[in-house]
Amino acid sequence: MSSHKPIKVALLGCGTVGTEVVRLLTDQAADLTARVGAPVVLTGIAVRRPHKHRDVPAELLTTDAEALIASDVDVIVEVIGGIEPARSLLLAALRSGKSVVTANKALLAEHSADLFEASDASGADLYFEAAVAGAIPLLRPLRESLAGDRITRVMGIVNGTTNFILSGMDSTGASYGETLDEATRLGYAEADPTADVDGFDAASKAAILASLAFHSRVTAADVYREGIASVSAADIAAAKALGRTVKLLAICERVSVGGDDDQTAADGTPITESISVRVHPAMIPKSHPLAGVNGAFNAVFVEADAAGEMMFYGQGAGGAPTASAVLGDLVAVARNRVHSGRGPRESAYAALPVRPMGQTPTRYHISLDVADRAGVLSQVAAVFAEHDVSIAAVRQEGRVDDASLVIVTHAATDAALRSTVDKIGGLPVVREVVSVMRVEGEEL
Amino acid sequence: MSSHKPIKVALLGCGTVGTEVVRLLTDQAADLTARVGAPVVLTGIAVRRPHKHRDVPAELLTTDAEALIASDVDVIVEVIGGIEPARSLLLAALRSGKSVVTANKALLAEHSADLFEASDASGADLYFEAAVAGAIPLLRPLRESLAGDRITRVMGIVNGTTNFILSGMDSTGASYGETLDEATRLGYAEADPTADVDGFDAASKAAILASLAFHSRVTAADVYREGIASVSAADIAAAKALGRTVKLLAICERVSVGGDDDQTAADGTPITESISVRVHPAMIPKSHPLAGVNGAFNAVFVEADAAGEMMFYGQGAGGAPTASAVLGDLVAVARNRVHSGRGPRESAYAALPVRPMGQTPTRYHISLDVADRAGVLSQVAAVFAEHDVSIAAVRQEGRVDDASLVIVTHAATDAALRSTVDKIGGLPVVREVVSVMRVEGEEL
């Protein structure tokens, strides 16, 4: 069927995803050969403790990743995760002209510039579809299908653990702590859930998405990040009362700068376009396509000038789904080897600056317990006016001794909204700030 | 920024999509140059009546498409539609080594083999993302992202006109005729709606999707096709009563052949795997991700062995969304020119046979008006048993003079289901077969 010499593949790491990669390479060998135009042969698997890997051919296992990379392999597939030794190994691979397929979001979110530089210098491919949203084809559409359009926003649920917890809180009314315990018990949260619940995982993915969508270099350190640990049952209830639901969102969007904005670049020229890249919980309307994405599923909503609104939905994690994305990339880089092609390179020409969160326009939902007497709304409204924050909607409900006041704002800078909330919390007529949460997914 | 010589583009046709392509090429010239690595320059637009095109630069217009293709252009973008002259022009372009980007679903569904052959012979790229589901990145994910997986099913809403009509019937309870009139008045249906409402448009798209998903050549003639003209208000009401909704679906799926199947290939060997490619209205559960896709939107649900379930959602038609898909392909083929790369070729190695509809397993919903007396169900059930069709659920509701009987079957061949319905319609106890519709999107 094919006269091209085999494409030799080395695997670095062999956990859940790696094991599935090995299985798919074996089970689908004939199909892969036909699709690539040459046999795809696994020549080695680098692991730390070979005796722990009973599910893969023992003769392929080695502890010497450097030697494996230095051997005559064509493609390195990396599923170790974390920064080191993955970074050094992949840089060595790319520098020596080996194509790289990686699922390593943390590495890409911090060191993609180095990796792309090494890839450019040698002409070796660097593919990483599996790094964001598991099996969902997302990076290829952003990098390639929408390459002729102007993407304005990417907003997604990209972390299954936090979505499982928030979905659970929404359906049971339970607290964050109880629901996290349940998620841990069921295996949806790790023993140390920090990377997920504090938003680090989503922030890495947001950095990768923003880089591709806006042709700019964005690292994890550029991403504003809030996790879900402070989301309360009251927040969830407040969202429900307004026909909304709470999701942890990774948001990457273009921010047009108004005339009264005084941001300037290092050389003093005014900045006319910037981007916001952030991860935080937010209320979205139940009617928004992302609202129905429950449990461990992922979905990413994309808006572009010409294409309009799109959504990509699927399994964001797990061995087999992630391995599917790895194999898709592997077929692409192997085909490129066979046909002397090259995948897309880094595209960072736009170099849009990332806007600080304080200067990013956003909208707040604020729920207050207030004294039930005339004049409360006017005092509260005065604080909003003072901070130049415009109110979009107010709902007051009286009870016997006190009342609740729910306010949704128009867009204002995050700093102005925070100051407003701080000052309102100190008003004598306000007994308690029950819930404060950003609102996304609707224009007002 | 770039030292590569400009990539010269010729446009064939300049209707709604073509005009948007010209606009995007102009508005985004700087971005396209940066993304491609060379300027992308429009050198000519072939149209039949140049005086009718006031929105594009007059000096680019020509009536001589052949001469434009023969000039020193690099890429031909075709948005004429229909078989001829598009087919002859694109074959000439590919044979002379010009890359082709086309949105022409009818042409691809009938003549992709010829086009791919010409593309292979000269090494010129053939891209056609805009041919299916407009702006939704779908073909690239199927062809590339899932190239390492085994796709088992592609099921989608790929025609906006019919989805607009069915959504309207569902929300108003109006008849097909009334709703079609409304769609025509609002511009969602053409004066002659045949291509849409009779399923021809969806069938072309199904052929393209099946070819890519299953690495087999499938043409429009291979696709079983039923339109929506026979969908009645009673069908919609019957679906609603069962928590389902009616959609026109393009379905491409692998069908495993059981031991009692006697299909053989031309050489007498038994066929162990085949595919079903079909377009017809079907009831799907309201909980299915496709059920919420309303109006003129498109969405495609994909299932693969390793990746699991995915959905792609967005605008399936319109000038700007379709132009976005065309531009994405244009950037890809232009990049390939700059970097001496090549896009994916035809992959038809699997050559899976398309199963006749009669031998395709499907499930029916049947709603009957029956005489309200004991023994009706046993007579009806006997007909099912006789045809080896297993009943999944029955609901009987008595009224004063008669009763309704709703039956949902397990999977059986379409031929067996049809025979069953025919015979039941002739039973003296059955007053009327109120609604017969296939059921999709759930396993039973």
PDB file of N, CA and C in Angstrom, chain B residues 48-85:
ATOM      1  N   ARG B  48     -20.527  36.424 -15.051  1.00  0.00           N
ATOM      2  CA  ARG B  48     -21.195  36.408 -16.357  1.00  0.00           C
ATOM      3  C   ARG B  48     -21.584  37.805 -16.814  1.00  0.00           C
ATOM      4  N   ARG B  49     -22.031  38.633 -15.865  1.00  0.00           N
ATOM      5  CA  ARG B  49     -22.510  39.981 -16.226  1.00  0.00           C
ATOM      6  C   ARG B  49     -21.802  41.019 -15.373  1.00  0.00           C
ATOM      7  N   PRO B  50     -20.637  41.492 -15.837  1.00  0.00           N
ATOM      8  CA  PRO B  50     -19.815  42.403 -15.025  1.00  0.00           C
ATOM      9  C   PRO B  50     -20.568  43.651 -14.554  1.00  0.00           C
ATOM     10  N   HIS B  51     -21.485  44.154 -15.366  1.00  0.00           N
ATOM     11  CA  HIS B  51     -22.175  45.394 -14.992  1.00  0.00           C
ATOM     12  C   HIS B  51     -23.059  45.223 -13.758  1.00  0.00           C
ATOM     13  N   LYS B  52     -23.340  43.973 -13.398  1.00  0.00           N
ATOM     14  CA  LYS B  52     -24.195  43.732 -12.229  1.00  0.00           C
ATOM     15  C   LYS B  52     -23.421  43.791 -10.909  1.00  0.00           C
ATOM     16  N   HIS B  53     -22.082  43.875 -10.989  1.00  0.00           N
ATOM     17  CA  HIS B  53     -21.285  43.778  -9.764  1.00  0.00           C
ATOM     18  C   HIS B  53     -20.660  45.121  -9.421  1.00  0.00           C
ATOM     19  N   ARG B  54     -21.411  45.953  -8.721  1.00  0.00           N
ATOM     20  CA  ARG B  54     -20.964  47.304  -8.387  1.00  0.00           C
ATOM     21  C   ARG B  54     -20.127  47.342  -7.104  1.00  0.00           C
ATOM     22  N   ASP B  55     -20.197  46.256  -6.301  1.00  0.00           N
ATOM     23  CA  ASP B  55     -19.550  46.273  -4.982  1.00  0.00           C
ATOM     24  C   ASP B  55     -18.097  45.838  -5.020  1.00  0.00           C
ATOM     25  N   VAL B  56     -17.618  45.433  -6.187  1.00  0.00           N
ATOM     26  CA  VAL B  56     -16.230  44.961  -6.257  1.00  0.00           C
ATOM     27  C   VAL B  56     -15.492  45.799  -7.298  1.00  0.00           C
ATOM     28  N   PRO B  57     -14.156  45.872  -7.202  1.00  0.00           N
ATOM     29  CA  PRO B  57     -13.392  46.730  -8.124  1.00  0.00           C
ATOM     30  C   PRO B  57     -13.640  46.330  -9.582  1.00  0.00           C
ATOM     31  N   ALA B  58     -14.095  47.288 -10.398  1.00  0.00           N
ATOM     32  CA  ALA B  58     -14.479  46.999 -11.782  1.00  0.00           C
ATOM     33  C   ALA B  58     -13.313  46.458 -12.596  1.00  0.00           C
ATOM     34  N   GLU B  59     -12.094  46.931 -12.287  1.00  0.00           N
ATOM     35  CA  GLU B  59     -10.942  46.524 -13.099  1.00  0.00           C
ATOM     36  C   GLU B  59     -10.599  45.048 -12.919  1.00  0.00           C
ATOM     37  N   LEU B  60     -11.127  44.410 -11.872  1.00  0.00           N
ATOM     38  CA  LEU B  60     -10.843  42.984 -11.650  1.00  0.00           C
ATOM     39  C   LEU B  60     -11.814  42.075 -12.403  1.00  0.00           C
ATOM     40  N   LEU B  61     -12.937  42.621 -12.830  1.00  0.00           N
ATOM     41  CA  LEU B  61     -13.991  41.787 -13.418  1.00  0.00           C
ATOM     42  C   LEU B  61     -13.659  41.336 -14.835  1.00  0.00           C
ATOM     43  N   THR B  62     -14.012  40.095 -15.118  1.00  0.00           N
ATOM     44  CA  THR B  62     -13.831  39.547 -16.461  1.00  0.00           C
ATOM     45  C   THR B  62     -14.924  38.527 -16.711  1.00  0.00           C
ATOM     46  N   THR B  63     -15.247  38.309 -17.978  1.00  0.00           N
ATOM     47  CA  THR B  63     -16.211  37.248 -18.294  1.00  0.00           C
ATOM     48  C   THR B  63     -15.483  35.982 -18.732  1.00  0.00           C
ATOM     49  N   ASP B  64     -14.163  36.074 -18.848  1.00  0.00           N
ATOM     50  CA  ASP B  64     -13.398  34.946 -19.386  1.00  0.00           C
ATOM     51  C   ASP B  64     -12.723  34.141 -18.273  1.00  0.00           C
ATOM     52  N   ALA B  65     -13.489  33.221 -17.694  1.00  0.00           N
ATOM     53  CA  ALA B  65     -12.967  32.425 -16.581  1.00  0.00           C
ATOM     54  C   ALA B  65     -11.781  31.562 -17.017  1.00  0.00           C
ATOM     55  N   GLU B  66     -11.857  30.992 -18.216  1.00  0.00           N
ATOM     56  CA  GLU B  66     -10.759  30.141 -18.696  1.00  0.00           C
ATOM     57  C   GLU B  66      -9.445  30.911 -18.740  1.00  0.00           C
ATOM     58  N   ALA B  67      -9.503  32.120 -19.278  1.00  0.00           N
ATOM     59  CA  ALA B  67      -8.278  32.925 -19.389  1.00  0.00           C
ATOM     60  C   ALA B  67      -7.752  33.289 -18.009  1.00  0.00           C
ATOM     61  N   LEU B  68      -8.662  33.566 -17.085  1.00  0.00           N
ATOM     62  CA  LEU B  68      -8.252  33.911 -15.718  1.00  0.00           C
ATOM     63  C   LEU B  68      -7.508  32.736 -15.079  1.00  0.00           C
ATOM     64  N   ILE B  69      -8.054  31.539 -15.287  1.00  0.00           N
ATOM     65  CA  ILE B  69      -7.406  30.347 -14.727  1.00  0.00           C
ATOM     66  C   ILE B  69      -6.048  30.103 -15.384  1.00  0.00           C
ATOM     67  N   ALA B  70      -5.964  30.402 -16.682  1.00  0.00           N
ATOM     68  CA  ALA B  70      -4.715  30.164 -17.409  1.00  0.00           C
ATOM     69  C   ALA B  70      -3.661  31.230 -17.105  1.00  0.00           C
ATOM     70  N   SER B  71      -4.064  32.338 -16.484  1.00  0.00           N
ATOM     71  CA  SER B  71      -3.099  33.401 -16.162  1.00  0.00           C
ATOM     72  C   SER B  71      -2.188  32.927 -15.016  1.00  0.00           C
ATOM     73  N   ASP B  72      -1.255  33.772 -14.610  1.00  0.00           N
ATOM     74  CA  ASP B  72      -0.287  33.291 -13.613  1.00  0.00           C
ATOM     75  C   ASP B  72      -0.798  33.403 -12.179  1.00  0.00           C
ATOM     76  N   VAL B  73      -2.024  32.925 -11.939  1.00  0.00           N
ATOM     77  CA  VAL B  73      -2.549  32.915 -10.570  1.00  0.00           C
ATOM     78  C   VAL B  73      -2.117  31.637  -9.853  1.00  0.00           C
ATOM     79  N   ASP B  74      -2.128  31.695  -8.531  1.00  0.00           N
ATOM     80  CA  ASP B  74      -1.730  30.543  -7.716  1.00  0.00           C
ATOM     81  C   ASP B  74      -2.926  29.758  -7.195  1.00  0.00           C
ATOM     82  N   VAL B  75      -3.992  30.491  -6.878  1.00  0.00           N
ATOM     83  CA  VAL B  75      -5.142  29.865  -6.208  1.00  0.00           C
ATOM     84  C   VAL B  75      -6.433  30.289  -6.902  1.00  0.00           C
ATOM     85  N   ILE B  76      -7.316  29.305  -7.115  1.00  0.00           N
ATOM     86  CA  ILE B  76      -8.638  29.585  -7.668  1.00  0.00           C
ATOM     87  C   ILE B  76      -9.663  29.374  -6.564  1.00  0.00           C
ATOM     88  N   VAL B  77     -10.469  30.397  -6.309  1.00  0.00           N
ATOM     89  CA  VAL B  77     -11.567  30.272  -5.342  1.00  0.00           C
ATOM     90  C   VAL B  77     -12.866  30.216  -6.135  1.00  0.00           C
ATOM     91  N   GLU B  78     -13.608  29.115  -5.966  1.00  0.00           N
ATOM     92  CA  GLU B  78     -14.830  28.934  -6.765  1.00  0.00           C
ATOM     93  C   GLU B  78     -16.073  29.045  -5.890  1.00  0.00           C
ATOM     94  N   VAL B  79     -16.927  30.023  -6.230  1.00  0.00           N
ATOM     95  CA  VAL B  79     -18.195  30.169  -5.509  1.00  0.00           C
ATOM     96  C   VAL B  79     -19.342  30.355  -6.511  1.00  0.00           C
ATOM     97  N   ILE B  80     -19.210  29.676  -7.670  1.00  0.00           N
ATOM     98  CA  ILE B  80     -20.278  29.728  -8.673  1.00  0.00           C
ATOM     99  C   ILE B  80     -21.423  28.821  -8.243  1.00  0.00           C
ATOM    100  N   GLY B  81     -21.068  27.621  -7.777  1.00  0.00           N
ATOM    101  CA  GLY B  81     -22.076  26.624  -7.431  1.00  0.00           C
ATOM    102  C   GLY B  81     -22.508  25.844  -8.661  1.00  0.00           C
ATOM    103  N   GLY B  82     -23.203  24.711  -8.428  1.00  0.00           N
ATOM    104  CA  GLY B  82     -23.686  23.889  -9.539  1.00  0.00           C
ATOM    105  C   GLY B  82     -22.565  23.091 -10.193  1.00  0.00           C
ATOM    106  N   ILE B  83     -22.941  22.214 -11.101  1.00  0.00           N
ATOM    107  CA  ILE B  83     -21.950  21.300 -11.689  1.00  0.00           C
ATOM    108  C   ILE B  83     -21.135  21.982 -12.795  1.00  0.00           C
ATOM    109  N   GLU B  84     -21.791  22.409 -13.867  1.00  0.00           N
ATOM    110  CA  GLU B  84     -21.044  23.093 -14.929  1.00  0.00           C
ATOM    111  C   GLU B  84     -21.406  24.572 -14.950  1.00  0.00           C
ATOM    112  N   PRO B  85     -20.463  25.469 -15.250  1.00  0.00           N
ATOM    113  CA  PRO B  85     -19.100  25.218 -15.710  1.00  0.00           C
ATOM    114  C   PRO B  85     -18.087  24.960 -14.597  1.00  0.00           C
TER     115      PRO B  85
END
